mmCIF file with all atom_site columns, C-alpha atoms in Angstrom:
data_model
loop_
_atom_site.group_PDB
_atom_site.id
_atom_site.type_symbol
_atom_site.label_atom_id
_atom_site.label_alt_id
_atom_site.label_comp_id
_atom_site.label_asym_id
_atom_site.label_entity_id
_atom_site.label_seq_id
_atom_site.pdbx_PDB_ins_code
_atom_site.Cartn_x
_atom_site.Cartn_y
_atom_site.Cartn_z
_atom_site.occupancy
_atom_site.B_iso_or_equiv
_atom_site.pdbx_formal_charge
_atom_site.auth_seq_id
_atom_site.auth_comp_id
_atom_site.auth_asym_id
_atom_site.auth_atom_id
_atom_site.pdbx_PDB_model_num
ATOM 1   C CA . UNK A 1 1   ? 115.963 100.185 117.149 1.00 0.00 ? 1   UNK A CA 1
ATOM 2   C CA . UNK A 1 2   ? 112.559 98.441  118.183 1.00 0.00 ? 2   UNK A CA 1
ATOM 3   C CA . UNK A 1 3   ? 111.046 96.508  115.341 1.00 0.00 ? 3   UNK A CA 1
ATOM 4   C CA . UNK A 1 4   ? 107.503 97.527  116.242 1.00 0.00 ? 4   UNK A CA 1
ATOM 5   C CA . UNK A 1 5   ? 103.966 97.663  114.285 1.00 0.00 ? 5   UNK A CA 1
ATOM 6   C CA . UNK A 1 6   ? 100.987 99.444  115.013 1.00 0.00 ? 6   UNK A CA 1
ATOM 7   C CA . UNK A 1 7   ? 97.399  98.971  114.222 1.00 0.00 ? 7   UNK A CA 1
ATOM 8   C CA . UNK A 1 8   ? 93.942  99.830  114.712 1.00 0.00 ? 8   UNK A CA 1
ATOM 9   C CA . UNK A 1 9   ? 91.589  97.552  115.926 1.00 0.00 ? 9   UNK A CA 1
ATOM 10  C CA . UNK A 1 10  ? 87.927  97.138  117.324 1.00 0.00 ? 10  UNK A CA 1
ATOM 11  C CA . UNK A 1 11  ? 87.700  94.475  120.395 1.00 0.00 ? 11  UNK A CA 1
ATOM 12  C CA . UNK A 1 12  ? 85.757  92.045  120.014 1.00 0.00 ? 12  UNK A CA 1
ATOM 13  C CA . UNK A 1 13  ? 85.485  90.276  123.485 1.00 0.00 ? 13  UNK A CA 1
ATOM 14  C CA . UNK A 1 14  ? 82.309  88.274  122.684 1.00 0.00 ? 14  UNK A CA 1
ATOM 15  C CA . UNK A 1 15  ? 84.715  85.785  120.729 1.00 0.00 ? 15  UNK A CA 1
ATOM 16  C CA . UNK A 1 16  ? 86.392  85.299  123.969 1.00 0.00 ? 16  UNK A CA 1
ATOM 17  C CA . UNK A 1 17  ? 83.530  82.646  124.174 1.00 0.00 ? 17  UNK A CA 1
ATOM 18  C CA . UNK A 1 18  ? 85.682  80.360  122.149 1.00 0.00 ? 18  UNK A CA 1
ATOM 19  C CA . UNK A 1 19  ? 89.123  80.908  123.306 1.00 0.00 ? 19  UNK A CA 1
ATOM 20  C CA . UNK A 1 20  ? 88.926  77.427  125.176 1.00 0.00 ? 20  UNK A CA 1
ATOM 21  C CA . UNK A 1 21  ? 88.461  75.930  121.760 1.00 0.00 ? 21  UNK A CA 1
ATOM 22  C CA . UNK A 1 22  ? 91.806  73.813  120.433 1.00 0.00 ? 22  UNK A CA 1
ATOM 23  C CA . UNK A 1 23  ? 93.690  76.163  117.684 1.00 0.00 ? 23  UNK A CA 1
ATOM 24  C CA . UNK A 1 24  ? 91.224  79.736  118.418 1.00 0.00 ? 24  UNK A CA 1
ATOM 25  C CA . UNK A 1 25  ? 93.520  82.447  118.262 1.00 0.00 ? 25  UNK A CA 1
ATOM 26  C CA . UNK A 1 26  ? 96.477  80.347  118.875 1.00 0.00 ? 26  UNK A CA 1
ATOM 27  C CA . UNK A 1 27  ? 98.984  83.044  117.036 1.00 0.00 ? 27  UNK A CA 1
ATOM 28  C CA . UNK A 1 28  ? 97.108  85.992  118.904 1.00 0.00 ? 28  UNK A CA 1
ATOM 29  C CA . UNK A 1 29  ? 96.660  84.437  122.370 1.00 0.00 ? 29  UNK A CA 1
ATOM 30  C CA . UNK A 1 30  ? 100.677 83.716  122.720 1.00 0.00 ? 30  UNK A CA 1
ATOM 31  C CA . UNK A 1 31  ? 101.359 87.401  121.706 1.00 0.00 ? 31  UNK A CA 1
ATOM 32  C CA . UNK A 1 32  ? 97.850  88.552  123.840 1.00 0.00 ? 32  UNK A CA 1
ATOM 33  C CA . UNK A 1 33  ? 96.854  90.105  121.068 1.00 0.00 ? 33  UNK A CA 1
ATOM 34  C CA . UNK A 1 34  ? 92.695  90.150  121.789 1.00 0.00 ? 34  UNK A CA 1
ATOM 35  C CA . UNK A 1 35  ? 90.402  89.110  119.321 1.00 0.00 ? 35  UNK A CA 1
ATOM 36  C CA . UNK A 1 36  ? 89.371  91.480  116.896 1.00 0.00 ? 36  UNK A CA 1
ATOM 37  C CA . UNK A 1 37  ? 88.953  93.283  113.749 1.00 0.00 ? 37  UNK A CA 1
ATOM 38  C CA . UNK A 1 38  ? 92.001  94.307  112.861 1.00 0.00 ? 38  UNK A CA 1
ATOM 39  C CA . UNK A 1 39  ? 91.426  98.193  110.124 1.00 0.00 ? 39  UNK A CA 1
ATOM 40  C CA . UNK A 1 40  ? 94.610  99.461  109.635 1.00 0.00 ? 40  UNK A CA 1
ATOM 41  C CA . UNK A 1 41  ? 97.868  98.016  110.216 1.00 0.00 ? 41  UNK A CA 1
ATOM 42  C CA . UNK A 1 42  ? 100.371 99.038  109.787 1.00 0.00 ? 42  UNK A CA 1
ATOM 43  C CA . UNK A 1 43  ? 99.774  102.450 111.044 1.00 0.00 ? 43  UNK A CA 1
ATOM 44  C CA . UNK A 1 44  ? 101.377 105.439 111.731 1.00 0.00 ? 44  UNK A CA 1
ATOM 45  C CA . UNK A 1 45  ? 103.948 104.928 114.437 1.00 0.00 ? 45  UNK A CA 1
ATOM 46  C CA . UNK A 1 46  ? 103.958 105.537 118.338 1.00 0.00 ? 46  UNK A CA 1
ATOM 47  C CA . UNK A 1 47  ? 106.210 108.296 118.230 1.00 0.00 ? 47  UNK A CA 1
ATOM 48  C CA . UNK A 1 48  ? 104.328 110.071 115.558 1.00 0.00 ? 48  UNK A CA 1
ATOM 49  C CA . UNK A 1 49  ? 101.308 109.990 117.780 1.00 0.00 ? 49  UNK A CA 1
ATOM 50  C CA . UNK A 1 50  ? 101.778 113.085 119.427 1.00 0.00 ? 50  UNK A CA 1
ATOM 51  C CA . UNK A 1 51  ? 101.815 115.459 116.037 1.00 0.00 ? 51  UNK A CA 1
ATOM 52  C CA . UNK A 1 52  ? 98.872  115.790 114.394 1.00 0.00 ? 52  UNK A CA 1
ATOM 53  C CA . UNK A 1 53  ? 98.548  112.053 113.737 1.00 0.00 ? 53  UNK A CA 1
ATOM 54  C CA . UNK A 1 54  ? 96.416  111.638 117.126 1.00 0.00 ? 54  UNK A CA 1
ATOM 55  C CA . UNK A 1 55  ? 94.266  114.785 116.628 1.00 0.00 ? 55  UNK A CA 1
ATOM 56  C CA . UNK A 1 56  ? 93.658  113.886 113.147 1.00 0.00 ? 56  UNK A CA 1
ATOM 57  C CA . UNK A 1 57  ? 92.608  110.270 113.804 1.00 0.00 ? 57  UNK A CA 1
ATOM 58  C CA . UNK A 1 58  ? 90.255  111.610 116.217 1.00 0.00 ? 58  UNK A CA 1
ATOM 59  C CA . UNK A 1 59  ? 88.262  114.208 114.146 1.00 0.00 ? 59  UNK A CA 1
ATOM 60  C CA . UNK A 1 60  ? 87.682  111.166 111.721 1.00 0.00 ? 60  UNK A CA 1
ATOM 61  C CA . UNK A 1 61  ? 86.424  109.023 114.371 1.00 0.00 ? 61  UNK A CA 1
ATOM 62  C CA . UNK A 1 62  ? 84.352  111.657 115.729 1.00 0.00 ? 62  UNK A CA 1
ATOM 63  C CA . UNK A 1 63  ? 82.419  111.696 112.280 1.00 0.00 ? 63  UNK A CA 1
ATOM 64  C CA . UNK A 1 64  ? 81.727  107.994 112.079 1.00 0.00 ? 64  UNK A CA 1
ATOM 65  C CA . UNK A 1 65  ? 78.437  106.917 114.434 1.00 0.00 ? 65  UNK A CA 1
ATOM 66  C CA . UNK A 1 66  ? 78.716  104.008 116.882 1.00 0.00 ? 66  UNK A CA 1
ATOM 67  C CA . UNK A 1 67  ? 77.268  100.625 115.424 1.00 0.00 ? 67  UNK A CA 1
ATOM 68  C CA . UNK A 1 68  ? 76.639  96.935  116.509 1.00 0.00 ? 68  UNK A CA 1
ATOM 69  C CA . UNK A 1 69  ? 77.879  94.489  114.805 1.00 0.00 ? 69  UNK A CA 1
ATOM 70  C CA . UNK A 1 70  ? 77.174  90.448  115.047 1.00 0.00 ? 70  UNK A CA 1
ATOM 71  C CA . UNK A 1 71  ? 79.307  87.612  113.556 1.00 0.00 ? 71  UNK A CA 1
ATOM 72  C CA . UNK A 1 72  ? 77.662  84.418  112.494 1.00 0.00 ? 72  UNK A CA 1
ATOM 73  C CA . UNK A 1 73  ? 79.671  82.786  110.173 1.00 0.00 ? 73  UNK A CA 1
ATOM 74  C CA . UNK A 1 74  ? 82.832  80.996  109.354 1.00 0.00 ? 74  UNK A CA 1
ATOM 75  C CA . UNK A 1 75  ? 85.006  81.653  106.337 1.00 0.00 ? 75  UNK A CA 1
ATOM 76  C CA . UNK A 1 76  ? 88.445  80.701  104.987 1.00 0.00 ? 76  UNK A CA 1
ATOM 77  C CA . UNK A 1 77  ? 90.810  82.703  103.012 1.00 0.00 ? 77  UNK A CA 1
ATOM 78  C CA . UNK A 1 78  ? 92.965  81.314  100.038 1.00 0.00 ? 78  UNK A CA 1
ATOM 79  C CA . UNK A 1 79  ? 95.644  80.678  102.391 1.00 0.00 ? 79  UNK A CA 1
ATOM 80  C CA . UNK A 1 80  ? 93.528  78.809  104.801 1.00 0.00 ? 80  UNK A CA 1
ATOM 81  C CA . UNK A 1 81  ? 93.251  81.573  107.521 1.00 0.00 ? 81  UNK A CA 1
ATOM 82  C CA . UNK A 1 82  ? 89.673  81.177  109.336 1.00 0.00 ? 82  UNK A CA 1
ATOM 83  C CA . UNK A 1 83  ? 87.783  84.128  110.034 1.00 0.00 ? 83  UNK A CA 1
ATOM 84  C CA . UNK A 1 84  ? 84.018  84.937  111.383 1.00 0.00 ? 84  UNK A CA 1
ATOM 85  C CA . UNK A 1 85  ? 82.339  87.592  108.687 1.00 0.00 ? 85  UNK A CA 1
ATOM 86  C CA . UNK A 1 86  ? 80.880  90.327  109.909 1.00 0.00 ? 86  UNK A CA 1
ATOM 87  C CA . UNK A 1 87  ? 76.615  90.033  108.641 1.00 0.00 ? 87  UNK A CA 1
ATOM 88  C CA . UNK A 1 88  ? 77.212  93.239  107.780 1.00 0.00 ? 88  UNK A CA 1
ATOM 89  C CA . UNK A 1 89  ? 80.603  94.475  106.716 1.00 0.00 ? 89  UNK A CA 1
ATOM 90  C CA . UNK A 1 90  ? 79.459  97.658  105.793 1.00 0.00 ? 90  UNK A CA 1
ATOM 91  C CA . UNK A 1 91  ? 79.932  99.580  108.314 1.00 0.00 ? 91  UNK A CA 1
ATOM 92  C CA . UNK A 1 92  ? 83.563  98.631  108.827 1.00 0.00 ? 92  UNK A CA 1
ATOM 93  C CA . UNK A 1 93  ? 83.989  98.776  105.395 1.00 0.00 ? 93  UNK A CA 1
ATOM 94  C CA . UNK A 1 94  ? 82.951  102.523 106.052 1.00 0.00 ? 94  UNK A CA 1
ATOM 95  C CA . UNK A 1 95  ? 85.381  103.376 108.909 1.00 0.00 ? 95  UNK A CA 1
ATOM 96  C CA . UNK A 1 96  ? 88.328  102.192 106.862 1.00 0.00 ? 96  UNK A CA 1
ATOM 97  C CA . UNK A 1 97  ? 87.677  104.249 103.851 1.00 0.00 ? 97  UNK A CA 1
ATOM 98  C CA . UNK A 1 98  ? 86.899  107.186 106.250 1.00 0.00 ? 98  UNK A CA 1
ATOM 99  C CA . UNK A 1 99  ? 91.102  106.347 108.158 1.00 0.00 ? 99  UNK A CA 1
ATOM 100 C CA . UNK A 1 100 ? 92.375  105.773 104.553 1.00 0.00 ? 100 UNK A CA 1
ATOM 101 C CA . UNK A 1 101 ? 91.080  109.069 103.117 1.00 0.00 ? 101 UNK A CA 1
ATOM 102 C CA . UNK A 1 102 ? 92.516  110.816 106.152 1.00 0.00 ? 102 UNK A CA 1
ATOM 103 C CA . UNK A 1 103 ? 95.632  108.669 106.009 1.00 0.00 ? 103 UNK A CA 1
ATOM 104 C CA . UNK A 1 104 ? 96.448  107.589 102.284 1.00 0.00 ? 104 UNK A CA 1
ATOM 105 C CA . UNK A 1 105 ? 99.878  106.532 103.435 1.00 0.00 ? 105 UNK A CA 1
ATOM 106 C CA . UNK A 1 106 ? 98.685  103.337 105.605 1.00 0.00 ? 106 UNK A CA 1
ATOM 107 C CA . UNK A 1 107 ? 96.193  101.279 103.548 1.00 0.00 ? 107 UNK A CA 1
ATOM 108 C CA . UNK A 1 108 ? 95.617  97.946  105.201 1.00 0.00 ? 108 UNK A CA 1
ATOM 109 C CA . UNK A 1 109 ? 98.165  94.930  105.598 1.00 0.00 ? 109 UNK A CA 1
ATOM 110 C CA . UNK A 1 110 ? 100.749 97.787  104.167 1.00 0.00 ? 110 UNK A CA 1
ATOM 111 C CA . UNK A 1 111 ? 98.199  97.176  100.954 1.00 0.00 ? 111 UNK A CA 1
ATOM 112 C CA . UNK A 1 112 ? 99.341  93.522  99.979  1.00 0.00 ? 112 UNK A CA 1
ATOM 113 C CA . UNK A 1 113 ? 95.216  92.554  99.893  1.00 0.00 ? 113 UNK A CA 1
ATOM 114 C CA . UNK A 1 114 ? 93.031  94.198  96.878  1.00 0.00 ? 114 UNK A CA 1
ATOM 115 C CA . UNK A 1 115 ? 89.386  95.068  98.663  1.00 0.00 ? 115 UNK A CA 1
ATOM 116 C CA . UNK A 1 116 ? 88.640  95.353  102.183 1.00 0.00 ? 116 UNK A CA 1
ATOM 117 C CA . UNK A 1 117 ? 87.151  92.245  104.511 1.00 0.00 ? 117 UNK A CA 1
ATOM 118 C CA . UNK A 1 118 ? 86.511  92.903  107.441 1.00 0.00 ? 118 UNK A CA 1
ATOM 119 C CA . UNK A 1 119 ? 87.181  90.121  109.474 1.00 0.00 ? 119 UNK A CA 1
ATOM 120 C CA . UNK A 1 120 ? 88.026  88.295  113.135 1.00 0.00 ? 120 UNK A CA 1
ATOM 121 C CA . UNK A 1 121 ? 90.843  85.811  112.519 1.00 0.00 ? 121 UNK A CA 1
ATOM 122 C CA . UNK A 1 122 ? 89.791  82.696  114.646 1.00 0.00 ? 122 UNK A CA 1
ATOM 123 C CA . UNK A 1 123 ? 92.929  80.820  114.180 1.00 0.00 ? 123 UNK A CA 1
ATOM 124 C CA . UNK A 1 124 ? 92.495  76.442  113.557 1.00 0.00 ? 124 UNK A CA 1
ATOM 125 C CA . UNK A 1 125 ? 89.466  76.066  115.600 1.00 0.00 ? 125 UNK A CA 1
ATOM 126 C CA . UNK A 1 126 ? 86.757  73.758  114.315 1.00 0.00 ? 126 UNK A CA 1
ATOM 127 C CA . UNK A 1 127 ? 84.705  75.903  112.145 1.00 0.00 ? 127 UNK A CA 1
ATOM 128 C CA . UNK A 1 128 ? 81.676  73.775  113.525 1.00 0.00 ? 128 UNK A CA 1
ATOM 129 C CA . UNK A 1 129 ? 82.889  74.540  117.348 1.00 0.00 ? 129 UNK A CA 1
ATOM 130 C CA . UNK A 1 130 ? 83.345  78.159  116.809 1.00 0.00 ? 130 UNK A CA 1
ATOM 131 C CA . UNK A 1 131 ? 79.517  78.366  115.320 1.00 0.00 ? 131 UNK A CA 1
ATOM 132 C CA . UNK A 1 132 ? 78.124  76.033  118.039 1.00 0.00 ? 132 UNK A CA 1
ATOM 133 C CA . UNK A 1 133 ? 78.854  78.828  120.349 1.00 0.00 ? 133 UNK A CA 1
ATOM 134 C CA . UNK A 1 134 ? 78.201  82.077  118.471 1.00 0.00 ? 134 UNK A CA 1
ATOM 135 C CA . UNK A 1 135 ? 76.892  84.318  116.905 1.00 0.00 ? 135 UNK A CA 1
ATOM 136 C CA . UNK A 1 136 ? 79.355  87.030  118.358 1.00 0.00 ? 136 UNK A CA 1
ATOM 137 C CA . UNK A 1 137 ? 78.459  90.400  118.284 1.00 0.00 ? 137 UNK A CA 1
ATOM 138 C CA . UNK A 1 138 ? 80.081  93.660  119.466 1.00 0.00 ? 138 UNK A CA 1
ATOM 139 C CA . UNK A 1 139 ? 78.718  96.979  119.999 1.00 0.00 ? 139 UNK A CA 1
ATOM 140 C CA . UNK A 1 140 ? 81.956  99.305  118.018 1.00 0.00 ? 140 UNK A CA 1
ATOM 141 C CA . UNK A 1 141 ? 82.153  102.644 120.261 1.00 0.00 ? 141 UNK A CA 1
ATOM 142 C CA . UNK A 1 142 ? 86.038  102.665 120.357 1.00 0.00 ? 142 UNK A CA 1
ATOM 143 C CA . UNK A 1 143 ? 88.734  101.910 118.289 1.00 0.00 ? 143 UNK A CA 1
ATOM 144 C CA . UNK A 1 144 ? 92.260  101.066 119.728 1.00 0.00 ? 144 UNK A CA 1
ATOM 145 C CA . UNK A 1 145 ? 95.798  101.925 118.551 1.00 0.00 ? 145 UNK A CA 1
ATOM 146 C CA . UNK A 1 146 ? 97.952  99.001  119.659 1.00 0.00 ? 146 UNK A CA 1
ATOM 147 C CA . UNK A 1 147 ? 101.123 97.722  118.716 1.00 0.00 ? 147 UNK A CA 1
ATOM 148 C CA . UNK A 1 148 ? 103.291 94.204  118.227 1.00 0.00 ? 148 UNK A CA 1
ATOM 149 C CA . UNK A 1 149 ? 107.115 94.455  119.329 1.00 0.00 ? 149 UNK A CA 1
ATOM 150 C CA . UNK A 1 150 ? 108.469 92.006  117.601 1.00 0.00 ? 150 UNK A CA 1
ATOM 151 C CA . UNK A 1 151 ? 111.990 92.465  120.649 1.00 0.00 ? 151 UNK A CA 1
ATOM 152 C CA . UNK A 1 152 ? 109.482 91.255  123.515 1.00 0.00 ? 152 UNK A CA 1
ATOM 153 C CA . UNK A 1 153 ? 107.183 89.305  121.647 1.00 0.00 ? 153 UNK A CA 1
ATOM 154 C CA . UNK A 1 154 ? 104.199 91.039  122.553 1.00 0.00 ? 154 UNK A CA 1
ATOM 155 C CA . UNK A 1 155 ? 101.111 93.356  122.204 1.00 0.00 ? 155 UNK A CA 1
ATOM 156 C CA . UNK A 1 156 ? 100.357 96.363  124.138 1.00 0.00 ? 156 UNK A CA 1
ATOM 157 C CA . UNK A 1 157 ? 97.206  99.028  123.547 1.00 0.00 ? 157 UNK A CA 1
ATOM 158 C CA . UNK A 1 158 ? 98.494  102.377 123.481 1.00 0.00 ? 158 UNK A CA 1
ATOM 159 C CA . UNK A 1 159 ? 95.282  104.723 122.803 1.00 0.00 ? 159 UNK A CA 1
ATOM 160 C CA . UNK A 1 160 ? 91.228  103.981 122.939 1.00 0.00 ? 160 UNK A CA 1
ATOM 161 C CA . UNK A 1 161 ? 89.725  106.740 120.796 1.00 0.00 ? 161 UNK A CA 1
ATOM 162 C CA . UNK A 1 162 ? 85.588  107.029 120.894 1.00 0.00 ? 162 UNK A CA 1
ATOM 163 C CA . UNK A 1 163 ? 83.461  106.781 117.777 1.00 0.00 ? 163 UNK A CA 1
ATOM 164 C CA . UNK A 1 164 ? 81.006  109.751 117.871 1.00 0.00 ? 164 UNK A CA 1
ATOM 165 C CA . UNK A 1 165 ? 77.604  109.777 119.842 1.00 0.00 ? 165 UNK A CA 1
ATOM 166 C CA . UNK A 1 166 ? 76.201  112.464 117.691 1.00 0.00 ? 166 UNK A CA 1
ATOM 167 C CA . UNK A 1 167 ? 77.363  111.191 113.865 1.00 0.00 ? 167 UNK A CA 1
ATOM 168 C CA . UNK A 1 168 ? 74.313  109.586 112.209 1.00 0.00 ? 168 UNK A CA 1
ATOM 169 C CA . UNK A 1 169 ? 75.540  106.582 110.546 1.00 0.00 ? 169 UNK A CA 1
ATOM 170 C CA . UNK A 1 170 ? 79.239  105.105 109.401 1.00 0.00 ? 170 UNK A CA 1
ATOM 171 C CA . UNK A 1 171 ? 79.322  106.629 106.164 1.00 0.00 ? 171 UNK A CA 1
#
């Protein structure tokens, strides 16, 4: 059996900027994992996909509205993980309630974390490097299903589903 782990993400390629930087995305690069803002992992699993799991995962997305987002500064979690904040996490913060309500069974980092922060790991760059070249901003229209196989050492995106053109807002 494949040890494998899906998640949802949102690219972020405007970080890309600072993947020459010594330590950015060090863990991600080697598995080419992109940057991004990782909402739900782990999720349901590939072969699930075809039930309802796909359909349902795109009615949800369908009711949450596109938004931009910028990044513009550097944090550090208790464990000493780096990470650009979103200015505005709310809208994130939105999209993941809207997958957990539809999905109770996945909450986020397999619910080890109390809260949700959004957030784009950076890995060990210089805090003061990463800024230098930023802000970073995105504008969210998709969200990908991808997963880690932990037998070849590697990421691969599975799906792209569209956030909705017509929704009015994330909420």
């Amino acid at each position: 059996m494949t040890d494998e782990r899906t998640a949802l993400i949102i690219k972020v390629p405007d970080a890309c900027r600072i993947a020459d930087l010594p330590g950015a995305f060090s863990e991600g690069r080697r598995l080419g994992v992109p940057p991004h803002v990782t909402l739900v992992t782990p999720f349901a699993p590939l072969d699930e996909w075809q039930t309802s799991t796909g359909s349902r995962l795109g009615a949800v997305l369908d009711s949450v509205a596109r938004f931009d987002a910028t990044f513009s500064r550097v944090e550090r979690f208790p464990d000493g993980t780096r990470w650009l904040a979103p200015d505005d996490p709310g809208p994130f913060i939105r999209l993941i309630e809207r997958i957990l309500a539809a999905f109770p069974g996945f909450p986020p980092y397999g619910g080890i974390h109390d809260g949700i922060v959004p957030h784009l790991s950076i890995g060990d760059a210089d805090p003061s490097a990463v800024l230098a070249r930023g802000p970073f901003s995105v504008s969210v229209h998709e969200v990908v299903l991808g997963s880690y196989t932990a037998d070849a050492d590697s990421w691969q995106d599975h799906h792209r589903m569209a956030l909705s053109v017509r929704a009015t807002g994330a909420s």
